[in-house]
């Protein structure tokens, strides 16, 4: 066969080889077909470990118990006992080292997430006593009158 | 052609062909799955219990470093209001990050609509998150192998490998994927993989005061979620897409997609 056919073919082969060599260096060793097969599992295996090491921020209410026992004790048996402390105070991160104090959100919006009166007949929302935010003591933070950790109306 | 040339060319061709075909070996997922049958994460959402407080959305955003004010979120809650005349209104302001604190429903171009109590037939809340499908469309469309499914069923994104082409965002029938404004890669719910592999709960399920969200192992016959899925009446979203979603809903109605 003629040279003018072979020459471009050599060039193409050289390019393919180069790409394969680049690929061999660039693609990590653990990249490949993992547990879920080629269609769903083609990936870099060490990424699973990277996700596992993602830092936690929320600690759960049992973590608070050790230091804020006065709060957790009343709170647990109150009408609000099903909530997590961190719902209202934000994620603990490494509290009390960092941050030293958690946020205290006294905004009306915080409480209105559950207590704003809506009409939701086919939802658990209708079991929560609601107030109309445009009528119930407008402009005053709820915690001025209600104890967020023990909201019982009898103990107001 | 000289014999020497012929041999050389054949060797090159065979080497090339061998390399490319080794990258194309197909595994039968069922066969592979059978090797690790003891764990498959699944999720149960009880729409009756959801009150729309949005603490799950807040917790998810903080736990997973999703910029709090950015209009993207890994999980969200929708409010449905179905009127007596059959009209369906749905909304999810900021994904319900701050819950639902008034009766006005955001209908985009039609503005805020308030439905009179006596016109309401049903009103309820539906939390949404990644369905961690058994045959995830988003994974199939990734051109670089940056998104994948782990052996225990969670679909993850490799942030170092993602090129940000956005195919997966388009490919997901549930719209759970988005472009991370800080990381500049595709992002999605991971079932809080970093928490659940250590025996913890997902941030959203932990934050939910009413138990509307539950994570479970679908392969464990004693698991409450597995039991609900096996023996209860559960539904899934958009079954017709054939992705086999693994987030199950109690109290799903036909208006919810």
Coordinates of C-alpha atoms in Angstrom, one line a residue:
Chain A
X1 CA 0.0 0.0 0.0
X2 CA 1.0 3.6 -0.5
X3 CA 2.8 5.7 2.0
X4 CA 0.2 8.5 2.0
X5 CA -2.3 6.0 3.6
X6 CA 0.1 4.7 6.3
X7 CA 1.4 8.1 7.4
X8 CA -1.9 9.5 8.7
X9 CA -2.7 6.2 10.2
X10 CA 0.6 6.2 12.2
X11 CA -0.3 9.8 13.3
X12 CA -3.7 8.6 14.5
X13 CA -2.2 5.6 16.3
X14 CA 0.3 7.9 18.0
X15 CA -2.4 10.2 19.2
X16 CA -4.4 7.2 20.5
X17 CA -1.3 6.0 22.3
X18 CA -0.7 9.4 23.8
X19 CA -4.3 9.6 25.0
X20 CA -4.0 6.2 26.6
X21 CA -0.8 7.1 28.3
X22 CA -2.3 10.3 29.6
X23 CA -5.3 8.4 30.8
X24 CA -3.0 5.9 32.6
X25 CA -1.4 8.8 34.5
X26 CA -4.5 11.0 35.0
X27 CA -7.1 8.4 36.0
X28 CA -6.6 7.4 39.7
X29 CA -5.9 3.7 40.3
X30 CA -9.1 3.1 42.2
X31 CA -11.3 4.4 39.4
X32 CA -13.3 1.7 37.9
X33 CA -16.4 -0.5 37.9
X34 CA -17.4 -1.0 41.5
X35 CA -20.2 -2.8 43.3
X36 CA -23.1 -1.6 41.2
X37 CA -21.6 -2.5 37.8
X38 CA -20.7 -0.4 34.9
X39 CA -24.0 1.5 34.5
X40 CA -24.4 2.6 38.1
X41 CA -21.1 2.0 39.9
X42 CA -18.4 3.4 37.6
X43 CA -16.5 5.8 39.9
X44 CA -13.5 6.6 42.0
X45 CA -13.7 4.3 45.0
X46 CA -12.0 6.7 47.5
X47 CA -14.7 9.2 47.0
X48 CA -17.0 7.1 49.2
X49 CA -14.5 7.5 52.0
X50 CA -14.3 11.2 51.4
X51 CA -18.1 11.5 51.8
X52 CA -17.9 9.4 55.0
X53 CA -15.5 11.9 56.5
X54 CA -17.7 14.9 55.9
X55 CA -18.0 16.6 59.3
X56 CA -21.2 16.3 61.4
X57 CA -22.7 19.5 62.7
X58 CA -25.8 18.4 64.6
X59 CA -25.3 16.5 67.8
X60 CA -28.8 15.7 69.0
X61 CA -30.5 16.7 72.3
X62 CA -28.8 14.0 74.4
X63 CA -25.5 15.9 73.9
X64 CA -26.9 19.0 75.6
X65 CA -28.1 17.0 78.6
X66 CA -24.6 16.8 80.1
X67 CA -24.3 20.6 80.7
X68 CA -27.7 22.1 80.4
X69 CA -29.5 19.6 82.5
X70 CA -31.7 22.3 84.1
X71 CA -33.2 22.9 80.6
X72 CA -33.3 19.4 79.2
X73 CA -35.1 18.1 82.3
X74 CA -38.1 20.4 82.1
X75 CA -38.1 20.4 78.4
X76 CA -38.2 16.6 78.0
X77 CA -41.6 16.3 79.8
X78 CA -43.1 19.6 78.4
X79 CA -45.5 19.9 75.5
X80 CA -42.4 20.8 73.3
X81 CA -40.5 17.7 74.4
X82 CA -40.6 16.2 70.9
X83 CA -38.4 19.0 69.5
X84 CA -34.6 19.0 69.3
X85 CA -32.8 21.7 71.2
X86 CA -30.9 22.4 68.0
X87 CA -34.1 23.1 66.0
X88 CA -34.3 26.5 67.8
X89 CA -30.7 27.1 68.8
X90 CA -29.0 25.9 65.6
X91 CA -26.4 23.2 65.1
X92 CA -24.0 22.6 68.0
X93 CA -20.8 22.1 65.9
X94 CA -18.1 22.0 68.6
X95 CA -20.0 24.0 71.2
X96 CA -19.0 25.0 73.9
X97 CA -15.4 25.2 72.5
X98 CA -16.4 26.6 69.1
X99 CA -18.8 28.3 69.1
X100 CA -18.8 29.2 72.8
X101 CA -22.4 30.1 72.9
X102 CA -25.3 28.9 70.7
X103 CA -27.7 31.4 69.1
X104 CA -30.8 32.3 70.9
X105 CA -33.5 33.0 68.3
X106 CA -36.4 34.9 70.0
X107 CA -38.1 35.8 66.7
X108 CA -41.8 35.3 66.4
X109 CA -41.2 33.5 63.1
X110 CA -39.4 30.7 65.0
X111 CA -42.6 29.9 66.9
X112 CA -45.0 30.6 64.0
X113 CA -43.4 27.8 61.9
X114 CA -45.8 25.6 63.9
X115 CA -48.2 27.9 65.7
X116 CA -49.4 30.2 62.8
X117 CA -53.0 29.2 62.4
X118 CA -53.6 27.6 59.0
X119 CA -56.5 25.6 57.7
X120 CA -55.0 22.2 57.0
X121 CA -57.7 19.6 57.6
X122 CA -55.8 16.7 56.2
X123 CA -52.5 17.3 58.1
X124 CA -51.1 16.9 61.6
X125 CA -50.7 20.7 61.6
X126 CA -54.3 21.0 62.6
X127 CA -53.6 19.3 65.9
X128 CA -51.2 22.1 67.0
X129 CA -52.9 25.0 68.8
X130 CA -52.6 28.0 66.5
X131 CA -52.8 31.7 66.8
X132 CA -53.3 34.4 64.2
X133 CA -49.9 36.2 64.0
X134 CA -51.6 39.4 62.9
X135 CA -53.8 39.5 66.0
X136 CA -52.0 37.6 68.9
X137 CA -49.9 40.2 70.8
X138 CA -48.4 41.7 67.6
X139 CA -44.8 43.1 67.9
X140 CA -43.9 41.3 71.2
X141 CA -41.6 38.3 71.2
X142 CA -43.4 35.1 72.1
X143 CA -40.9 34.2 74.8
X144 CA -41.7 37.4 76.8
X145 CA -45.0 35.7 77.8
X146 CA -44.5 32.0 77.0
X147 CA -41.6 29.8 78.2
X148 CA -40.3 28.1 75.0
X149 CA -38.9 25.2 77.1
X150 CA -42.2 24.6 78.9
X151 CA -45.0 26.4 77.2
X152 CA -47.8 25.0 79.4
X153 CA -50.5 27.8 79.7
X154 CA -51.2 26.8 83.3
X155 CA -47.6 27.7 84.3
X156 CA -47.5 31.1 82.6
Chain B
X1 CA 3.4 -5.3 2.7
X2 CA 6.5 -6.6 4.4
X3 CA 6.0 -9.4 6.9
X4 CA 7.7 -7.3 9.6
X5 CA 5.2 -4.5 9.0
X6 CA 2.3 -6.8 9.1
X7 CA 3.3 -8.2 12.5
X8 CA 3.9 -4.8 13.9
X9 CA 0.6 -3.5 12.8
X10 CA -1.3 -6.5 14.0
X11 CA 0.4 -6.1 17.4
X12 CA -0.6 -2.5 17.6
X13 CA -4.2 -3.2 16.6
X14 CA -4.6 -6.0 19.0
X15 CA -3.2 -4.0 21.9
X16 CA -5.5 -1.1 21.1
X17 CA -8.5 -3.3 20.8
X18 CA -7.7 -5.1 24.0
X19 CA -7.4 -1.9 26.0
X20 CA -10.7 -0.4 24.9
X21 CA -12.7 -3.6 25.3
X22 CA -11.4 -4.0 28.9
X23 CA -13.1 -0.7 29.7
X24 CA -16.4 -2.0 28.4
X25 CA -17.0 -5.1 30.5
X26 CA -20.6 -5.3 31.7
X27 CA -21.5 -6.5 35.1
X28 CA -25.0 -7.7 35.9
X29 CA -26.0 -5.4 38.8
X30 CA -28.3 -8.1 40.3
X31 CA -25.4 -10.5 40.5
X32 CA -23.2 -7.9 42.2
X33 CA -26.0 -6.8 44.6
X34 CA -26.6 -10.3 45.7
X35 CA -23.1 -10.3 47.2
X36 CA -24.1 -7.6 49.7
X37 CA -27.7 -8.3 50.5
X38 CA -27.7 -7.1 54.1
X39 CA -28.0 -3.3 53.7
X40 CA -30.1 -1.1 51.4
X41 CA -31.0 2.4 52.7
X42 CA -34.5 3.5 52.2
X43 CA -36.7 6.3 53.5
X44 CA -40.3 6.6 54.7
X45 CA -42.2 9.9 54.6
X46 CA -45.5 10.2 56.5
X47 CA -47.3 13.1 55.0
X48 CA -50.0 13.0 57.7
X49 CA -47.5 13.9 60.3
X50 CA -45.7 16.7 58.5
X51 CA -46.8 20.1 59.8
X52 CA -44.6 22.2 57.4
X53 CA -42.4 23.7 60.1
X54 CA -39.4 23.4 57.8
X55 CA -36.9 22.4 60.5
X56 CA -35.8 19.6 58.2
X57 CA -34.8 22.0 55.5
X58 CA -32.9 24.2 57.9
X59 CA -31.1 21.3 59.4
X60 CA -30.2 19.8 56.0
X61 CA -28.7 23.1 54.7
X62 CA -26.6 23.6 57.8
X63 CA -25.4 20.0 58.1
X64 CA -24.4 19.8 54.5
X65 CA -22.9 23.3 54.0
X66 CA -25.5 24.5 51.4
X67 CA -25.5 28.3 51.5
X68 CA -28.5 29.1 53.6
X69 CA -29.9 32.0 51.6
X70 CA -29.1 30.5 48.1
X71 CA -32.3 29.4 46.4
X72 CA -31.1 25.7 46.2
X73 CA -31.7 23.0 48.6
X74 CA -31.3 19.2 48.9
X75 CA -34.6 18.7 50.5
X76 CA -37.8 20.8 50.6
X77 CA -41.4 20.8 51.7
X78 CA -44.4 21.5 49.5
X79 CA -47.7 22.8 50.6
X80 CA -50.8 21.5 48.7
X81 CA -54.1 23.2 49.0
X82 CA -56.9 21.4 47.1
X83 CA -60.1 23.4 46.7
X84 CA -63.7 22.1 46.8
X85 CA -63.9 22.7 43.1
X86 CA -60.9 20.4 42.5
X87 CA -58.3 23.2 41.7
X88 CA -54.8 22.3 43.1
X89 CA -52.5 25.0 44.5
X90 CA -49.0 24.1 45.4
X91 CA -46.0 26.1 46.6
X92 CA -42.7 25.7 48.4
X93 CA -41.4 29.2 49.3
X94 CA -37.5 29.0 49.7
X95 CA -38.1 25.2 49.9
X96 CA -39.9 25.9 53.2
X97 CA -36.6 26.8 54.9
X98 CA -38.7 29.1 57.2
X99 CA -41.8 26.9 57.2
X100 CA -45.3 28.0 56.3
X101 CA -46.3 30.9 58.5
X102 CA -49.3 32.3 56.7
X103 CA -52.3 31.3 54.6
X104 CA -51.2 33.1 51.4
X105 CA -50.0 30.7 48.7
X106 CA -47.3 31.9 46.2
X107 CA -48.6 31.3 42.7
X108 CA -45.7 33.0 40.8
X109 CA -47.2 35.1 38.1
X110 CA -50.7 35.1 39.6
X111 CA -49.3 36.5 42.8
X112 CA -50.2 35.5 46.3
X113 CA -53.5 33.7 46.6
X114 CA -55.4 33.2 49.8
X115 CA -58.0 30.5 49.8
X116 CA -61.0 30.9 52.2
X117 CA -61.2 28.1 54.8
X118 CA -64.6 27.0 53.6
X119 CA -63.3 26.6 50.0
X120 CA -60.5 24.2 51.1
X121 CA -61.2 20.5 50.7
X122 CA -57.7 19.3 51.6
X123 CA -54.5 21.0 52.7
X124 CA -51.3 19.2 53.6
X125 CA -47.5 19.2 53.4
X126 CA -45.3 16.8 51.4
X127 CA -41.5 16.7 52.2
X128 CA -39.3 15.8 49.2
X129 CA -35.7 14.6 48.9
X130 CA -33.6 12.4 46.7
X131 CA -35.3 9.1 46.0
X132 CA -31.9 7.2 45.8
X133 CA -33.5 5.2 42.9
X134 CA -32.6 1.6 42.3
X135 CA -31.9 2.5 38.6
X136 CA -31.0 6.2 38.8
X137 CA -31.3 8.1 35.6
X138 CA -28.9 10.8 36.8
X139 CA -26.1 8.2 37.1
X140 CA -26.6 6.8 33.7
X141 CA -26.3 10.1 32.0
X142 CA -23.0 11.2 33.7
X143 CA -20.4 11.2 30.9
X144 CA -17.4 11.1 33.3
X145 CA -18.3 8.7 36.1
X146 CA -18.6 11.5 38.6
X147 CA -21.9 10.3 40.0
X148 CA -22.5 6.8 41.1
X149 CA -24.4 4.5 43.5
X150 CA -22.8 2.8 46.5
X151 CA -23.4 -0.8 47.3
X152 CA -25.9 0.3 50.0
X153 CA -27.9 2.2 47.5
X154 CA -27.0 5.9 48.0
X155 CA -26.3 8.0 45.0
X156 CA -23.3 10.3 45.5
X157 CA -21.4 12.9 43.5
X158 CA -17.6 12.9 43.3
X159 CA -16.8 16.6 43.7
X160 CA -13.3 16.2 42.4
X161 CA -14.4 14.4 39.2
X162 CA -17.6 16.4 38.3
X163 CA -17.1 18.6 35.3
X164 CA -20.4 20.5 35.9
X165 CA -22.0 19.7 32.6
X166 CA -25.4 19.5 34.2
X167 CA -26.7 16.4 32.4
X168 CA -27.6 14.8 35.7
X169 CA -29.6 17.9 36.8
X170 CA -31.6 17.6 33.6
X171 CA -31.8 13.8 33.9
X172 CA -33.4 13.5 37.3
X173 CA -37.2 13.2 37.0
X174 CA -37.6 14.5 40.5
X175 CA -35.6 17.7 40.2
X176 CA -33.6 17.0 43.3
X177 CA -30.2 17.9 41.8
X178 CA -28.9 21.4 41.5
X179 CA -25.7 23.3 40.8
X180 CA -23.8 24.0 44.1
X181 CA -23.2 27.7 44.2
X182 CA -19.9 27.4 46.1
X183 CA -18.4 24.1 45.1
X184 CA -19.4 24.6 41.4
X185 CA -20.4 21.0 40.9
X186 CA -23.7 19.1 40.8
X187 CA -25.1 18.5 44.3
X188 CA -27.8 16.3 45.8
X189 CA -29.1 14.7 48.9
X190 CA -26.7 12.0 50.2
X191 CA -29.1 10.6 52.9
X192 CA -26.4 12.3 55.1
X193 CA -24.0 9.4 54.2
X194 CA -21.4 10.7 56.7
X195 CA -23.9 10.4 59.5
X196 CA -25.7 7.1 58.6
X197 CA -22.5 5.1 58.1
X198 CA -21.6 5.8 61.7
X199 CA -25.1 4.7 62.9
X200 CA -26.5 8.2 63.1
X201 CA -29.7 9.5 61.6
X202 CA -30.0 11.9 58.7
X203 CA -30.1 15.5 59.8
X204 CA -33.6 16.0 58.4
X205 CA -35.0 12.9 60.2
X206 CA -33.4 13.9 63.5
X207 CA -34.7 17.5 63.2
X208 CA -38.3 16.4 62.5
X209 CA -40.3 16.8 65.7
X210 CA -43.1 14.6 64.6
X211 CA -41.4 11.6 63.0
X212 CA -42.6 12.4 59.5
X213 CA -39.2 11.4 58.1
X214 CA -37.6 8.0 58.8
X215 CA -34.5 6.4 57.5
X216 CA -34.3 2.6 57.5
X217 CA -32.6 -0.5 56.1
X218 CA -34.9 -2.1 53.5
X219 CA -33.2 -5.4 53.8
X220 CA -33.8 -5.8 57.5
X221 CA -37.2 -7.5 58.1
X222 CA -37.3 -6.0 61.7
X223 CA -36.7 -2.4 60.6
X224 CA -39.8 -0.2 61.1
X225 CA -39.3 1.4 57.6
X226 CA -38.9 -2.0 55.9
X227 CA -42.0 -3.2 57.7
X228 CA -44.0 -0.2 56.6
X229 CA -42.9 -0.7 53.0
X230 CA -43.6 -4.4 53.1
X231 CA -46.9 -4.5 54.9
X232 CA -48.2 -1.0 54.8
X233 CA -49.8 0.9 52.0
X234 CA -47.1 3.1 50.6
X235 CA -46.7 5.0 47.4
X236 CA -43.8 6.4 45.5
X237 CA -43.4 9.5 43.3
X238 CA -43.5 9.3 39.5
X239 CA -43.4 5.5 39.3
X240 CA -43.9 5.7 35.5
X241 CA -40.3 6.9 35.0
X242 CA -39.1 3.4 35.9
X243 CA -36.3 4.6 38.1
X244 CA -37.5 2.5 41.1
X245 CA -37.5 5.2 43.7
X246 CA -36.6 4.1 47.3
X247 CA -38.3 6.9 49.2
X248 CA -41.8 5.7 50.2
X249 CA -44.7 7.9 51.1
X250 CA -47.7 7.2 53.5
X251 CA -50.8 9.2 52.6
X252 CA -49.7 10.2 49.1
X253 CA -52.6 11.5 46.9
X254 CA -52.9 11.7 43.2
X255 CA -52.4 15.5 43.2
X256 CA -48.8 15.0 44.4
X257 CA -46.1 14.4 41.8

